mmCIF file of C-alpha atoms and ligand atoms in Angstrom:
data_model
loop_
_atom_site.group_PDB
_atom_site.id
_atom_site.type_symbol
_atom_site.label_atom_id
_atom_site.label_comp_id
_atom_site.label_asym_id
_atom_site.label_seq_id
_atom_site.Cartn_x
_atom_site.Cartn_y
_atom_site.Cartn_z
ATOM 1 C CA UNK J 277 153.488 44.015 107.578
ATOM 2 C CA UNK J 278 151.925 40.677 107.621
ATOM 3 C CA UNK J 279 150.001 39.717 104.444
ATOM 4 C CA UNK J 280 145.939 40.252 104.308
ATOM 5 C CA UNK J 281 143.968 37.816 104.333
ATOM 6 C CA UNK J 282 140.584 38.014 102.224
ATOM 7 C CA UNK J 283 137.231 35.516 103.663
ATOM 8 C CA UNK J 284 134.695 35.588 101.119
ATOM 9 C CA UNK J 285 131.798 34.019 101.275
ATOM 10 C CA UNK J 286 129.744 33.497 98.118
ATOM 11 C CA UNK J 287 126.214 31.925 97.804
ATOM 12 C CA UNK J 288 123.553 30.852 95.720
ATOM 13 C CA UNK J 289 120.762 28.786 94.847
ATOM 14 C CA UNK J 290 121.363 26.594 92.115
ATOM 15 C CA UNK J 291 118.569 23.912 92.404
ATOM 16 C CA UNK J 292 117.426 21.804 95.168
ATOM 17 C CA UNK J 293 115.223 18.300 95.808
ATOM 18 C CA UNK J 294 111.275 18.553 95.913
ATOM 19 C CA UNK J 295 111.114 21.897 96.135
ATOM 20 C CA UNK J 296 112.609 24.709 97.845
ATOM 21 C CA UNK J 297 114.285 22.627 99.569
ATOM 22 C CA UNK J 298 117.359 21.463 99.985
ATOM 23 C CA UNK J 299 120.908 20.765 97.507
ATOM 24 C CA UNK J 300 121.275 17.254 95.936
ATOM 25 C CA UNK J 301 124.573 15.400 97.491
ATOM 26 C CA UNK J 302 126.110 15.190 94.130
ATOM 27 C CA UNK J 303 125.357 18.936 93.748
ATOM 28 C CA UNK J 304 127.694 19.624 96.911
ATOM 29 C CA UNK J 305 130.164 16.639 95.717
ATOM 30 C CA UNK J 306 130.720 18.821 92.175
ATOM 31 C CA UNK J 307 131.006 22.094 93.548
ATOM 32 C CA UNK J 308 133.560 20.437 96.239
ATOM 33 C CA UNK J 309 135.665 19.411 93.182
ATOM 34 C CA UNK J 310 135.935 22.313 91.742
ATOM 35 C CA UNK J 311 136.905 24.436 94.956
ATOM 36 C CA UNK J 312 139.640 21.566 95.846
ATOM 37 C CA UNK J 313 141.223 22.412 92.256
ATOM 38 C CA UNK J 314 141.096 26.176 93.160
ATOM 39 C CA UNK J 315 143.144 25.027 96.244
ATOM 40 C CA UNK J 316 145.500 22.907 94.276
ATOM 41 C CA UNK J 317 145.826 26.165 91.849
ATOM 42 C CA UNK J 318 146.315 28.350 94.525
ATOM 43 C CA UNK J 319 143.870 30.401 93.706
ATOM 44 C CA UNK J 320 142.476 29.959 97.594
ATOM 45 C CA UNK J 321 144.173 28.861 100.463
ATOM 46 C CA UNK J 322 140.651 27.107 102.270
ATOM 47 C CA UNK J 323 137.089 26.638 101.815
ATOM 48 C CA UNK J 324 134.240 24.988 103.260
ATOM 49 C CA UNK J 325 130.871 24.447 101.958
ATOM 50 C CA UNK J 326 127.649 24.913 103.701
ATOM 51 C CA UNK J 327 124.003 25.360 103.247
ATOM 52 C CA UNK J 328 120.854 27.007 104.877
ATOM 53 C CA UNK J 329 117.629 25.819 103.092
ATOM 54 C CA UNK J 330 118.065 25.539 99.173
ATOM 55 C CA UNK J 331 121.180 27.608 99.529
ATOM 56 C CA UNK J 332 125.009 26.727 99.041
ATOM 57 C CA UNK J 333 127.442 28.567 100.403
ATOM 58 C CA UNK J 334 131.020 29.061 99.687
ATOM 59 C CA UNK J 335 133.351 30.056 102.364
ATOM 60 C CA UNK J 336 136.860 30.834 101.161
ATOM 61 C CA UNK J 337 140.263 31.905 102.270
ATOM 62 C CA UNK J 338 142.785 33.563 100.183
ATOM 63 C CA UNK J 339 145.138 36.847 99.605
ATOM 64 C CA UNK J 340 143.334 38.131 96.337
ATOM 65 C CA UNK J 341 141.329 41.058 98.226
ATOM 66 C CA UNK J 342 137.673 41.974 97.833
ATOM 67 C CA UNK J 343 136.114 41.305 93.794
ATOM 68 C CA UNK J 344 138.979 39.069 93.296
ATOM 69 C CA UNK J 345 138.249 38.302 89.585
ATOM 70 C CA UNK J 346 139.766 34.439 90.339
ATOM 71 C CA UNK J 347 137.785 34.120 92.933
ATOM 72 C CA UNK J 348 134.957 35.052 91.623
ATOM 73 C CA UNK J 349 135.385 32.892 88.665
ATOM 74 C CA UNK J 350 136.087 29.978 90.728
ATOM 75 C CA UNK J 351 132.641 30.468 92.769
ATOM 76 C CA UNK J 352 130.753 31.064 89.255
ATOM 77 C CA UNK J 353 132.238 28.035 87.785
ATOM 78 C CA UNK J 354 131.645 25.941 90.775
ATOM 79 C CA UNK J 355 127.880 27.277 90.879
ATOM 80 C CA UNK J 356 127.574 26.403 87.265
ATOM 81 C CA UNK J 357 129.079 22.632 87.763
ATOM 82 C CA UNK J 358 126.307 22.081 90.430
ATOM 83 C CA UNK J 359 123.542 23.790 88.141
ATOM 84 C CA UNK J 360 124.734 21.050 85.563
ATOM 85 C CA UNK J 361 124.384 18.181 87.966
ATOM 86 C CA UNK J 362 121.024 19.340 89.053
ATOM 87 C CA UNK J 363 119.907 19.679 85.787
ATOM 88 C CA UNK J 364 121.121 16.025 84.441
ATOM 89 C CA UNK J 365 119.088 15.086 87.780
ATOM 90 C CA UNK J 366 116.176 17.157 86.806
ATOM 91 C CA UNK J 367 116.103 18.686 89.921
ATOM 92 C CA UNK J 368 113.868 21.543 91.211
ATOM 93 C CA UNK J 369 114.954 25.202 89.944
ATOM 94 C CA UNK J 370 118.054 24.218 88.245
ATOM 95 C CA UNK J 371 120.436 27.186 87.987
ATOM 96 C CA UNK J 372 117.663 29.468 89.565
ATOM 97 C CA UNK J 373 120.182 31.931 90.460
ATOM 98 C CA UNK J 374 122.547 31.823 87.807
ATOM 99 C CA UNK J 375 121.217 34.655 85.478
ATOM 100 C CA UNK J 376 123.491 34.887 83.197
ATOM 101 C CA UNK J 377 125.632 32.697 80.482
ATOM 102 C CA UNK J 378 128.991 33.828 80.472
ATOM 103 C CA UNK J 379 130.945 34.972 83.991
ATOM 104 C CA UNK J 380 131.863 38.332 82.982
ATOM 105 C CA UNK J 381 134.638 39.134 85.912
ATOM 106 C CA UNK J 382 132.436 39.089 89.193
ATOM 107 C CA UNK J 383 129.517 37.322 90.601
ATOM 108 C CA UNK J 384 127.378 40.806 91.775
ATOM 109 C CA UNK J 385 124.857 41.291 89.318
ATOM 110 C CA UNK J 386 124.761 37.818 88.043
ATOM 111 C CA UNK J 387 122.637 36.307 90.958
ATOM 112 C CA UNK J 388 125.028 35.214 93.244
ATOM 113 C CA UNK J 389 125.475 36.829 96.974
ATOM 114 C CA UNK J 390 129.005 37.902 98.141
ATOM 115 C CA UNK J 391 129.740 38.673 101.666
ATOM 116 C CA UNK J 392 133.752 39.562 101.294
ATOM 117 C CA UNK J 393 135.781 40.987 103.947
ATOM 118 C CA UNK J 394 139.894 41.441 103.915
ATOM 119 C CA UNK J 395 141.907 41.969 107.113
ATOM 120 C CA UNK J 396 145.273 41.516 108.827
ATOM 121 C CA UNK J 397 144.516 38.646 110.981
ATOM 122 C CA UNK J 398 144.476 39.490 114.449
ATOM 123 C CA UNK J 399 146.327 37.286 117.187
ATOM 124 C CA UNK J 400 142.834 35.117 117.012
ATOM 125 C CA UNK J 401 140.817 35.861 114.114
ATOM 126 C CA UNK J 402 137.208 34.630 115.154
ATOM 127 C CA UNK J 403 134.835 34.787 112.822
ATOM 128 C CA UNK J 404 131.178 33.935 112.267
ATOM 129 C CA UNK J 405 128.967 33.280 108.887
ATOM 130 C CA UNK J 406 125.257 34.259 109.031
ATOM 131 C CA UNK J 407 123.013 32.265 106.243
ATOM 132 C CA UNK J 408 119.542 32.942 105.994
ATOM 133 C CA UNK J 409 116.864 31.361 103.749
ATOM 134 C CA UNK J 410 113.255 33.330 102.336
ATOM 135 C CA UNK J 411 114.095 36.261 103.244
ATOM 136 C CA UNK J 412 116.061 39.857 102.370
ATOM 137 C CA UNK J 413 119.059 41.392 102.940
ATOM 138 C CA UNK J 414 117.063 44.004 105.257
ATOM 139 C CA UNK J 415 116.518 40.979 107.437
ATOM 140 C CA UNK J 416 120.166 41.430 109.352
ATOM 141 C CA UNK J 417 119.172 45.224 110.125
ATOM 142 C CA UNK J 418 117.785 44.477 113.572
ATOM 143 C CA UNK J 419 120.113 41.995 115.007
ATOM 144 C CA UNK J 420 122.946 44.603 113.659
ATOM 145 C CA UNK J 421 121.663 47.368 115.053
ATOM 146 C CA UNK J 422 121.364 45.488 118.517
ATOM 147 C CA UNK J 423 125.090 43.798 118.796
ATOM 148 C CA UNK J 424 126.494 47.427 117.482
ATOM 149 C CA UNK J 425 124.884 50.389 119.231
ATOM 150 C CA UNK J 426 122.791 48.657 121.774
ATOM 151 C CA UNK J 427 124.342 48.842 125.145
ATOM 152 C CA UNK J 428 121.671 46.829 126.506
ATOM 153 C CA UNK J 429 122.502 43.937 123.885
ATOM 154 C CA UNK J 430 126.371 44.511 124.159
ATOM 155 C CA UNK J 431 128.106 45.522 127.222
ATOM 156 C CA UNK J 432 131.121 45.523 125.215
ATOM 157 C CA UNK J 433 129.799 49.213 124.132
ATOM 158 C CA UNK J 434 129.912 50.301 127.760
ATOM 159 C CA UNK J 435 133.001 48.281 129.353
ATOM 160 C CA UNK J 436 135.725 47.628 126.821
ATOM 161 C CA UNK J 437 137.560 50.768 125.991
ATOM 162 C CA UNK J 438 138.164 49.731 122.193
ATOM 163 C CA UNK J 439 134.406 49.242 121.168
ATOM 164 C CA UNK J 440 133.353 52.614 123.614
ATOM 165 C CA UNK J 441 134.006 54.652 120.520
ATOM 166 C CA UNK J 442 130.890 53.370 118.740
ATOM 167 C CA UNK J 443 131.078 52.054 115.273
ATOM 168 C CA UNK J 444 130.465 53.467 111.370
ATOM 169 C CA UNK J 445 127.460 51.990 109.326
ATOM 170 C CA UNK J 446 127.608 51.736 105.493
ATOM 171 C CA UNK J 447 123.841 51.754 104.356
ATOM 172 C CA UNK J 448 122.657 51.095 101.142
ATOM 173 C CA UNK J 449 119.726 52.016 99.327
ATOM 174 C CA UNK J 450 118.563 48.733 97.436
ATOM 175 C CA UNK J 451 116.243 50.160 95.206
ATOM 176 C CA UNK J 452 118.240 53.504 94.113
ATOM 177 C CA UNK J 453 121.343 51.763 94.532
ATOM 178 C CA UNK J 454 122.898 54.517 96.575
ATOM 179 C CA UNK J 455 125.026 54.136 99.969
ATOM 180 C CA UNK J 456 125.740 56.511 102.977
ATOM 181 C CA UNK J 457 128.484 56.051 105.959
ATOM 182 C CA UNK J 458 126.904 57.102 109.069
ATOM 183 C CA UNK J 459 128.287 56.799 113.047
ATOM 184 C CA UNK J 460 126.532 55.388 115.664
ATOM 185 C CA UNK J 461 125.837 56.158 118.660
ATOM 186 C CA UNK J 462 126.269 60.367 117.458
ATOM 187 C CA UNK J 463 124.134 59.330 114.244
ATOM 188 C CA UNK J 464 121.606 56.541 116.113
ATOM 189 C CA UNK J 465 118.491 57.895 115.755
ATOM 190 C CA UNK J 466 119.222 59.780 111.764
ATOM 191 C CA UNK J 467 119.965 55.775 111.518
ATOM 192 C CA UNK J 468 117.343 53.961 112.664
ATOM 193 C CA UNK J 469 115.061 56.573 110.776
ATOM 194 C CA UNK J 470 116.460 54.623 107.629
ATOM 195 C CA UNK J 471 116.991 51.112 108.773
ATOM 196 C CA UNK J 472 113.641 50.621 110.001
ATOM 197 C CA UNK J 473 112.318 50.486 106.450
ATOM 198 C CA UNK J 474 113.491 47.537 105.756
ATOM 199 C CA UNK J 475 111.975 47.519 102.044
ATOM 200 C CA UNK J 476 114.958 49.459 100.891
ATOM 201 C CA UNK J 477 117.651 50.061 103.544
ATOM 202 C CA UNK J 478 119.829 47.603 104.448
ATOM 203 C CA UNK J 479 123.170 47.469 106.435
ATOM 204 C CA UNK J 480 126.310 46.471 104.178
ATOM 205 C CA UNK J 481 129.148 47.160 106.134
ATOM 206 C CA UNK J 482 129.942 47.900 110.055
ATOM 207 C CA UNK J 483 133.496 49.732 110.988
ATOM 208 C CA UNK J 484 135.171 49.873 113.547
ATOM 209 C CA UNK J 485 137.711 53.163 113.313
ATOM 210 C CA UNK J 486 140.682 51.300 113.933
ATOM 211 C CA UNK J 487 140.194 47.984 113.689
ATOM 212 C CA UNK J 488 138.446 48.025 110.102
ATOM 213 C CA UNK J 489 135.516 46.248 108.947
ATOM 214 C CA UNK J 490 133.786 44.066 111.735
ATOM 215 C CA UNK J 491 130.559 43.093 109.838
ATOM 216 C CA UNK J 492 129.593 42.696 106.082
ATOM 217 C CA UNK J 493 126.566 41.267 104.712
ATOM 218 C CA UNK J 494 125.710 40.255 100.666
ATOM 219 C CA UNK J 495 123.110 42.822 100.014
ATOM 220 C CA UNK J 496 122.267 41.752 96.181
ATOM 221 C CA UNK J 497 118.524 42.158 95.516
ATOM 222 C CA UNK J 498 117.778 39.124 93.138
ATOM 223 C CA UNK J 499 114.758 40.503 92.171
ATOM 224 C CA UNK J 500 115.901 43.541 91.267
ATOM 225 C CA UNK J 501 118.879 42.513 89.508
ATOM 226 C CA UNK J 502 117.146 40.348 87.348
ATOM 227 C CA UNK J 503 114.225 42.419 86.416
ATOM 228 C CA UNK J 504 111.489 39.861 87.289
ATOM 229 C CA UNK J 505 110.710 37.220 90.369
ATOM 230 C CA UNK J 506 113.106 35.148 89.886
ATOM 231 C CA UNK J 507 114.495 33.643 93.639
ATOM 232 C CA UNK J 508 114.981 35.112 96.959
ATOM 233 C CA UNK J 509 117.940 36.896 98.079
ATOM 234 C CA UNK J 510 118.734 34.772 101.026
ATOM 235 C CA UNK J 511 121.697 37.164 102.636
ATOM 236 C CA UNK J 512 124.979 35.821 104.220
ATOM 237 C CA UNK J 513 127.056 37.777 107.232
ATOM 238 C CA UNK J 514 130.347 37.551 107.759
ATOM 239 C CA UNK J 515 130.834 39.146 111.735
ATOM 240 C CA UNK J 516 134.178 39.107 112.880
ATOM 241 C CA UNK J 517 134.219 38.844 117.154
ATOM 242 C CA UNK J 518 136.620 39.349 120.395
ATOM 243 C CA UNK J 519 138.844 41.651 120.817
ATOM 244 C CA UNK J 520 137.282 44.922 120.190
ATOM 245 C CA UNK J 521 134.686 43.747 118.165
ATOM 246 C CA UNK J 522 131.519 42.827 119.856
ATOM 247 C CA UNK J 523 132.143 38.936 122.106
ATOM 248 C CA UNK J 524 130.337 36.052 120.074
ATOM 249 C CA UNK J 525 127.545 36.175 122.752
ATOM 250 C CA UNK J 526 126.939 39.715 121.780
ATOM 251 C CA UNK J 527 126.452 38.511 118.238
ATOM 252 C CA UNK J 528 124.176 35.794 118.476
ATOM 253 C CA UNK J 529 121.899 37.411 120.996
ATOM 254 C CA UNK J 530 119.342 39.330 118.823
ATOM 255 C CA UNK J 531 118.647 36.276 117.007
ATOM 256 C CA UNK J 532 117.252 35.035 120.294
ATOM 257 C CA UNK J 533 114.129 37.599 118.980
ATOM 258 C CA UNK J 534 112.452 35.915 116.785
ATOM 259 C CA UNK J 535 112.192 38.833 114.114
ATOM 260 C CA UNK J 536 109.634 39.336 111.524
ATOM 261 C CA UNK J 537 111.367 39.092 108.352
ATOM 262 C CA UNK J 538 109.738 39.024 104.276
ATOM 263 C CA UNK J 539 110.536 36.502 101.639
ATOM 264 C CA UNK J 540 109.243 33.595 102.674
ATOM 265 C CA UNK J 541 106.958 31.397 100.438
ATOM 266 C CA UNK J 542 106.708 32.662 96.876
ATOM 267 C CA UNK J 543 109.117 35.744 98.412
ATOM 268 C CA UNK J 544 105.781 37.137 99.362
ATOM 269 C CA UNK J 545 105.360 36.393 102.915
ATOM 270 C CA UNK J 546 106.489 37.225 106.704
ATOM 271 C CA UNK J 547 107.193 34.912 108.932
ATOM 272 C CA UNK J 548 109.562 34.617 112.433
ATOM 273 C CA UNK J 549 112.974 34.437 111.631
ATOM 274 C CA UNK J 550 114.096 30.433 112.965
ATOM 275 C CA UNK J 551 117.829 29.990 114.001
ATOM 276 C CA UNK J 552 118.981 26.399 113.580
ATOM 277 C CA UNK J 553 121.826 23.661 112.662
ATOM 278 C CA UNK J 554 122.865 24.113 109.123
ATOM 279 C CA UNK J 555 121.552 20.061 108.733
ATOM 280 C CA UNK J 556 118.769 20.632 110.352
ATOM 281 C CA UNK J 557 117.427 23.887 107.829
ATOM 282 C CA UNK J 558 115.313 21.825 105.339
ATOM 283 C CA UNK J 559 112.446 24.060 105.010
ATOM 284 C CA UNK J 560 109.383 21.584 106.072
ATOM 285 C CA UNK J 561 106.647 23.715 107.282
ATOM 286 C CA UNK J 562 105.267 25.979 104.554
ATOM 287 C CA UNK J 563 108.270 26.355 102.759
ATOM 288 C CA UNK J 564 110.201 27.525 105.481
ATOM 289 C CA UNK J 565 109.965 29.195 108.267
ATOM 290 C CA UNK J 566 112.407 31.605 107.073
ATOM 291 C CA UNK J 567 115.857 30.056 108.632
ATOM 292 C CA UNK J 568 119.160 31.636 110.045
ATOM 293 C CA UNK J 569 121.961 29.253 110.393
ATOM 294 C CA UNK J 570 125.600 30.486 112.217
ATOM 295 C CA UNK J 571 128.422 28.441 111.730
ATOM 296 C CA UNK J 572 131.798 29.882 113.506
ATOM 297 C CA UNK J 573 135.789 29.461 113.098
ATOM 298 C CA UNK J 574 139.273 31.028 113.390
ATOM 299 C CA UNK J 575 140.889 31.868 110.599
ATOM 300 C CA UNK J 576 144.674 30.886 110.957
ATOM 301 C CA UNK J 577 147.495 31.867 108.795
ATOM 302 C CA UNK J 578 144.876 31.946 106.175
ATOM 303 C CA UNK J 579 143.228 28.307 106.961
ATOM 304 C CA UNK J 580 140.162 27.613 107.992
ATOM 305 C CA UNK J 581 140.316 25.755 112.003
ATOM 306 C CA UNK J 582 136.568 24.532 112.958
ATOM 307 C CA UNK J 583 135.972 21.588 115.376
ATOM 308 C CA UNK J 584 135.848 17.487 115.149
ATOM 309 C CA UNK J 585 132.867 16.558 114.217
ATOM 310 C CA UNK J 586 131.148 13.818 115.898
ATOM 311 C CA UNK J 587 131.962 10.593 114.334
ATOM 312 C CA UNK J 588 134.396 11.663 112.391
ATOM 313 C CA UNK J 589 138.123 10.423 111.513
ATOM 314 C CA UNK J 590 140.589 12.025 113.934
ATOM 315 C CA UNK J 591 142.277 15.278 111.647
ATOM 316 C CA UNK J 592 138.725 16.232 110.278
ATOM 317 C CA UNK J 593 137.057 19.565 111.441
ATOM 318 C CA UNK J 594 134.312 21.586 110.833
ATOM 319 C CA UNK J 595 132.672 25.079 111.510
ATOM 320 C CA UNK J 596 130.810 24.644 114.926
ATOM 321 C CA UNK J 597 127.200 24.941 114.720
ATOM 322 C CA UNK J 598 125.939 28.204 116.601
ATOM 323 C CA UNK J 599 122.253 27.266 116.320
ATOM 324 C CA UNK J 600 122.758 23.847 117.228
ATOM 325 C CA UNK J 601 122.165 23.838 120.614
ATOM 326 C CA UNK J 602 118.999 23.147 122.799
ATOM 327 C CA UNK J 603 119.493 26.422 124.478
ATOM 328 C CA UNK J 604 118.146 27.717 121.012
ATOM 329 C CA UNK J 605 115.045 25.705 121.336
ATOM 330 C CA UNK J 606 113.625 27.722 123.265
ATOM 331 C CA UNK J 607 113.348 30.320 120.515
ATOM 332 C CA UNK J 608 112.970 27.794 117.648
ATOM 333 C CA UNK J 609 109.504 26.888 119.523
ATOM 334 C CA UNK J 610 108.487 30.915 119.693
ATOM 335 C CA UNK J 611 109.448 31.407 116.076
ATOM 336 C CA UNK J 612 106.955 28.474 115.061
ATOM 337 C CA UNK J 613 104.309 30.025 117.768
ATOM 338 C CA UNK J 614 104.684 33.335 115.962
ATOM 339 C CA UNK J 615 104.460 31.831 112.612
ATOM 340 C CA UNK J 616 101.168 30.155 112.659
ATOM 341 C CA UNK J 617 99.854 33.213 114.095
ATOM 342 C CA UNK J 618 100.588 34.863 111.218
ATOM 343 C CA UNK J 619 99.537 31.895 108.799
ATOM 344 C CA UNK J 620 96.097 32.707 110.682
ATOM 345 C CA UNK J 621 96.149 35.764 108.171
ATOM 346 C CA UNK J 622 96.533 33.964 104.806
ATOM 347 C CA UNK J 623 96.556 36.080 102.151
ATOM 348 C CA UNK J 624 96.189 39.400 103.857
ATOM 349 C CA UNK J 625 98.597 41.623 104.844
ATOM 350 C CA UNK J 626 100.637 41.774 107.118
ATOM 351 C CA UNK J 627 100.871 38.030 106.516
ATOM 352 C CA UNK J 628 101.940 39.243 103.064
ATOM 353 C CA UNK J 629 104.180 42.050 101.966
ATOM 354 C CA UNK J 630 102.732 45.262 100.713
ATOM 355 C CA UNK J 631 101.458 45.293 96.625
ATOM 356 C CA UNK J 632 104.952 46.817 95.377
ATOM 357 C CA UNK J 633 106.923 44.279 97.312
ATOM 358 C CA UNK J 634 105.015 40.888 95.846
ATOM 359 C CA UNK J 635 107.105 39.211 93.679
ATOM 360 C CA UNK J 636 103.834 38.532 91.187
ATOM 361 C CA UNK J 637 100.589 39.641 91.450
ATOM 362 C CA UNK J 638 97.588 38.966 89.456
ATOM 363 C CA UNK J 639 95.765 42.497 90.735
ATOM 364 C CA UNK J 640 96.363 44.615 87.211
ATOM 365 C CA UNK J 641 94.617 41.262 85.322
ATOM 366 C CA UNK J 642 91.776 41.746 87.595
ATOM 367 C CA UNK J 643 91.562 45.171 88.005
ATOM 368 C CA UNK J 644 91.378 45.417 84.452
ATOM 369 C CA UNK J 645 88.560 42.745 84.270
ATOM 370 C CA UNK J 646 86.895 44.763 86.522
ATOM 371 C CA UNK J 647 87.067 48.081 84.904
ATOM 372 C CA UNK J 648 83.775 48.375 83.036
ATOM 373 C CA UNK J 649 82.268 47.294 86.531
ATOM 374 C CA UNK J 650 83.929 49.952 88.277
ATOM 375 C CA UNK J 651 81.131 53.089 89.778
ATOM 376 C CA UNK J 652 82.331 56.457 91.254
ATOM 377 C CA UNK J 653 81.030 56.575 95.042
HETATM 378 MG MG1 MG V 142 116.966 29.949 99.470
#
């Protein structure tokens, strides 16, 4: 049997430039070092890094399964050599996500996100990275739901034989920290029942019977882990596509809807989900609009094969750009529409998430104040 393959992809916000905004250069330069000398160790065949917003994230190839504790290490210590840059540059939110001292074995529950998926690669292994920025892990529920039981979204469902049978949802319970595998279509409706609460369900994994896991998402509530407001959880994806999973087009159509997601500004706010270029994700308009960015490869005999970029020397390649294009403009333009609409609100929901979602509140401070003023009706 050929050897498995594990992709993880492992992200987090470790301090950016005026703002939540983007990583320093020197941050990404570090962190680069590091993951080159986890090459040259062996401890992962490939890696590229990329970024949505304030975010980093490292995508990595290598046969150490799911929770790898090398791997994990090698993330964590790369995260912490960027912290240390952006903290000798007095940068904004240096080590923001990093809530912990010591790496004790894996990144979950020490701020870091971890998308991690292993599989026998398949004659092409195509595979696409979600990163979003200001918003939850919830966030992915929608587009999920449409590109795995909606036959209106994916014709794949209907007309190839392998996807027909409908595919398993792991859902988790953010708050209770509880999970349930469910099938779709037989269990669609029991499903959605969850799913559309998108304060505490989220989607974590999506299988496919036979062909394993095609989708798995980083579903780490920074909030909650740390006990206090401390970042936003900024989810990754990992989707893999073709060949009995859903076609790449089938992916990236629901994020032609410009969704409502939460998180944005002060994790507090909704606000229409904005696909773009990975270079082009600086949050410039009220600290956002929340962003998705999809980069896409093939991973072969566990490397990583992207595209040339454009002006580049000849050998180089990269991840191509999903959101890149001007079709995408189109929504990109909606999303901002949508947005200032719901700027209009300010303050008041829905602009802002309900009371026991804000990430800080001053309401007991002045409903205290207020208590010796307070008359029956
Ligand atoms: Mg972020």
């Amino acid at each position: 049997m050929a050897e498995k393959v594990t992709l993880s992809v492992i992200k987090a916000d470790v301090g950016s430039v005026a703002g939540h905004s983007c990583p320093h250069p020197s941050m990404i330069a570090k962190a680069k070092e590091l993951l080159d000398g986890g090459v040259k160790s062996k401890i992962i065949n490939d890696f590229q890094i990329s970024r949505s917003g304030d975010d980093m994230e490292f995508i990595m190839t290598h046969n150490s399964g799911e929770n790898a504790k090398e791997v994990h290490e090698l993330a964590w210590n790369a995260f912490i050599a960027a912290a240390d840059e952006a903290k000798r540059l007095k940068l904004y939110a240096a080590g923001q996500d990093l809530l912990t001292d010591a790496f004790s074995g894996n990144v979950r529950g020490q701020g870091p996100g971890a998308a991690e998926v292993e599989f026998e690669e398949r004659k092409a292994e195509s595979v696409v990275v979600f990163m979003a920025d200001k918003c939850g892990p919830s966030a992915y529920s929608l587009p999920i739901c449409r590109t795995f039981m909606d036959p209106f979204t994916t014709t794949g469902l209907v007309i190839d034989p392998r996807a027909h049978q409908g595919y398993d949802f792991e859902v988790v319970d953010v708050i209770d920290h509880k999970r349930v595998v469910m099938s779709a279509p037989a269990e669609m409706y029991d499903l959605l029942t969850l799913l559309g609460d998108t304060t505490r369900y989220a989607v974590k994994r999506v299988i496919h019977k036979e062909l394993g896991i095609a989708a798995v998402i980083s579903t780490e509530k920074l909030n909650i882990t740390a006990g206090k407001y401390v970042g936003k959880d900024d989810p990754v994806m990992v989707v893999r596509c073709q060949s009995g999973f859903p076609a790449l087009g089938e992916v990236l159509q629901p994020f032609a809807f410009p969704a409502l997601v939460a998180g944005w500004m002060r994790g507090s706010h909704y606000g229409a989900w904005f696909p773009c270029a990975s270079e082009e994700s600086t949050p410039t308009f009220y600290d956002g609009p929340p962003r998705v960015v999809c980069i896409g490869f093939q991973v072969s005999n566990g490397k990583i094969q992207g595209i040339e970029p454009p002006n580049s020397a000849p050998g180089k390649h990269v991840p191509v750009d999903m959101f890149s294009g001007k079709e995408w403009d189109y929504v990109r333009n909606k999303a901002m529409e949508i947005c200032l609409y719901i700027r209009g609100h300010g303050p008041f929901m829905p602009a802002i998430v309900s009371p026991d979602e804000l990430e800080y509140t001053t309401r007991p401070s002045v409903l205290k104040k207020l208590e010796p003023r307070m008359e029956p009706l």
